[in-house]
Short mmCIF file of C-alpha atoms in Angstrom, two decimals:
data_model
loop_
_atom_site.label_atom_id
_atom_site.label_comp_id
_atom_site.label_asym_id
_atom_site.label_seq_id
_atom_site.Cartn_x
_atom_site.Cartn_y
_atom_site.Cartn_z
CA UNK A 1 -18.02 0.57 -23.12
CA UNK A 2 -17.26 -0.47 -18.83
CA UNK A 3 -15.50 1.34 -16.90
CA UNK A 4 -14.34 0.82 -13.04
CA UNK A 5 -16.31 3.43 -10.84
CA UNK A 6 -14.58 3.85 -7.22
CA UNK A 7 -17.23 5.48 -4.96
CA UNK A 8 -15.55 6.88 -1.27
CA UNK A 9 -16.60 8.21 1.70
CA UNK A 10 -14.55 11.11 3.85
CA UNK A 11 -14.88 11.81 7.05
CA UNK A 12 -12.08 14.59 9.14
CA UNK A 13 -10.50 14.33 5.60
CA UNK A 14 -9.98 10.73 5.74
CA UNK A 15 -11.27 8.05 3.46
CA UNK A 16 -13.33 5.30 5.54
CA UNK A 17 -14.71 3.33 2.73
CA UNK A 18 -14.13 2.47 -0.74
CA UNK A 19 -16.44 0.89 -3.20
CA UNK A 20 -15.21 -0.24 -6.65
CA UNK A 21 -17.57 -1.77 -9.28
CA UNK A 22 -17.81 -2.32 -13.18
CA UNK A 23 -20.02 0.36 -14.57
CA UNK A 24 -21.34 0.86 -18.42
CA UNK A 25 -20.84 4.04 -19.26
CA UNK A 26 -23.38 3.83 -22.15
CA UNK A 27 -26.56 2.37 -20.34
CA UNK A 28 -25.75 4.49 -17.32
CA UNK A 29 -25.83 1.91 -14.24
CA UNK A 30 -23.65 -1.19 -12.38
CA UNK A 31 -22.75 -4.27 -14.89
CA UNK A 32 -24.08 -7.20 -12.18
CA UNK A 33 -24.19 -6.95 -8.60
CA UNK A 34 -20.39 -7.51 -7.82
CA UNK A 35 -18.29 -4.83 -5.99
CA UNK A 36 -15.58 -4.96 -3.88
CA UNK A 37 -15.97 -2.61 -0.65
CA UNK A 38 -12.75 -1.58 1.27
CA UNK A 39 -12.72 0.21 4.67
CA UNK A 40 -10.65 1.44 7.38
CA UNK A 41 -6.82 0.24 7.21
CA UNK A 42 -7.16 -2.04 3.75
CA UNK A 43 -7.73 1.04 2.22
CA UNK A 44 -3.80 2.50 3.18
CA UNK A 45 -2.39 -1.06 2.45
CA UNK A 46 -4.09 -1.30 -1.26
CA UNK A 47 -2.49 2.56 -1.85
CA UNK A 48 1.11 1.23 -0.56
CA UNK A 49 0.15 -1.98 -2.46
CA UNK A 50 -0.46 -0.02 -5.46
CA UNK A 51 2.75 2.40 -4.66
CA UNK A 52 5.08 -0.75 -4.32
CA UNK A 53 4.17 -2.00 -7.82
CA UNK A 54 6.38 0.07 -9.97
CA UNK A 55 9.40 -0.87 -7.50
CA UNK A 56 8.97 -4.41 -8.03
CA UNK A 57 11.74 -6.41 -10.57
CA UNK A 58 10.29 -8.58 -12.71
CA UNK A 59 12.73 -11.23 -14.17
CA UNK A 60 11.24 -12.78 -16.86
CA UNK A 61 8.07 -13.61 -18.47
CA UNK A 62 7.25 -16.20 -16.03
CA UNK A 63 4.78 -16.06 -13.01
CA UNK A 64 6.62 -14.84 -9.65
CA UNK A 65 5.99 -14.13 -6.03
CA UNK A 66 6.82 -10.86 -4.66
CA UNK A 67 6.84 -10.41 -0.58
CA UNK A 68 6.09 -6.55 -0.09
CA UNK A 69 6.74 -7.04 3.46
CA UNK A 70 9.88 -7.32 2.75
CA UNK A 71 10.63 -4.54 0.91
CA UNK A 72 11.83 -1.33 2.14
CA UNK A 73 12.03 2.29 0.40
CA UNK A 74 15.12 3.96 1.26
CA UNK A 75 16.08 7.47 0.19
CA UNK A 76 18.59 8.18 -3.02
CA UNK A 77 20.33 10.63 0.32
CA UNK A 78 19.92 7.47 2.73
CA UNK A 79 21.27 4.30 -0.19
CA UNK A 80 24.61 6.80 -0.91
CA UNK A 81 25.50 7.63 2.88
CA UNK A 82 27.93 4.46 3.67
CA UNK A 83 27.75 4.57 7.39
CA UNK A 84 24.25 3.16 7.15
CA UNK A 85 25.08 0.26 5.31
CA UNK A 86 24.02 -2.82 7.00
CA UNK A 87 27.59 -4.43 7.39
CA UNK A 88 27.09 -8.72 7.88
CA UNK A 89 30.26 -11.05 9.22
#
């Protein structure tokens, strides 16, 4: 059985770094050597990364591109007011 084991370190209540790796559960220790290591602001962009996902339309079965940097979260409160409609000529 492997599992993914995330590993962090906190400082002030703030994650610096974040270690993932493949792990068997069963013998105890790291499958390999691989790991990914994330620190300072790719940590906040993988959680709004990860956040984003279950926004995203997917039209088909096909392979598509999404552009998060486009995307924008608006409140229900916000999308229903008209008067801050974006209005184009």
């Amino acid at each position: 059985m492997q599992q993914i084991r995330a590993k962090f370190l906190e400082d002030d209540r703030r994650i610096q770094t974040l270690w993932f790796q493949r792990w068997n559960v069963e013998k105890g220790w790291p499958i390999g050597q691989q790991q990914i290591t994330l620190i300072g602001s790719e940590i906040p962009r993988l959680i709004e990364f990860l956040n984003s996902i279950s926004t995203v339309h997917i039209p088909g079965e096909g392979t598509f591109n999404v552009d998060f940097g486009k995307q924008v979260h608006v409140p229900d409160e916000a999308a229903r007011n008209p008067s801050l409609h974006v209005r184009r000529n």
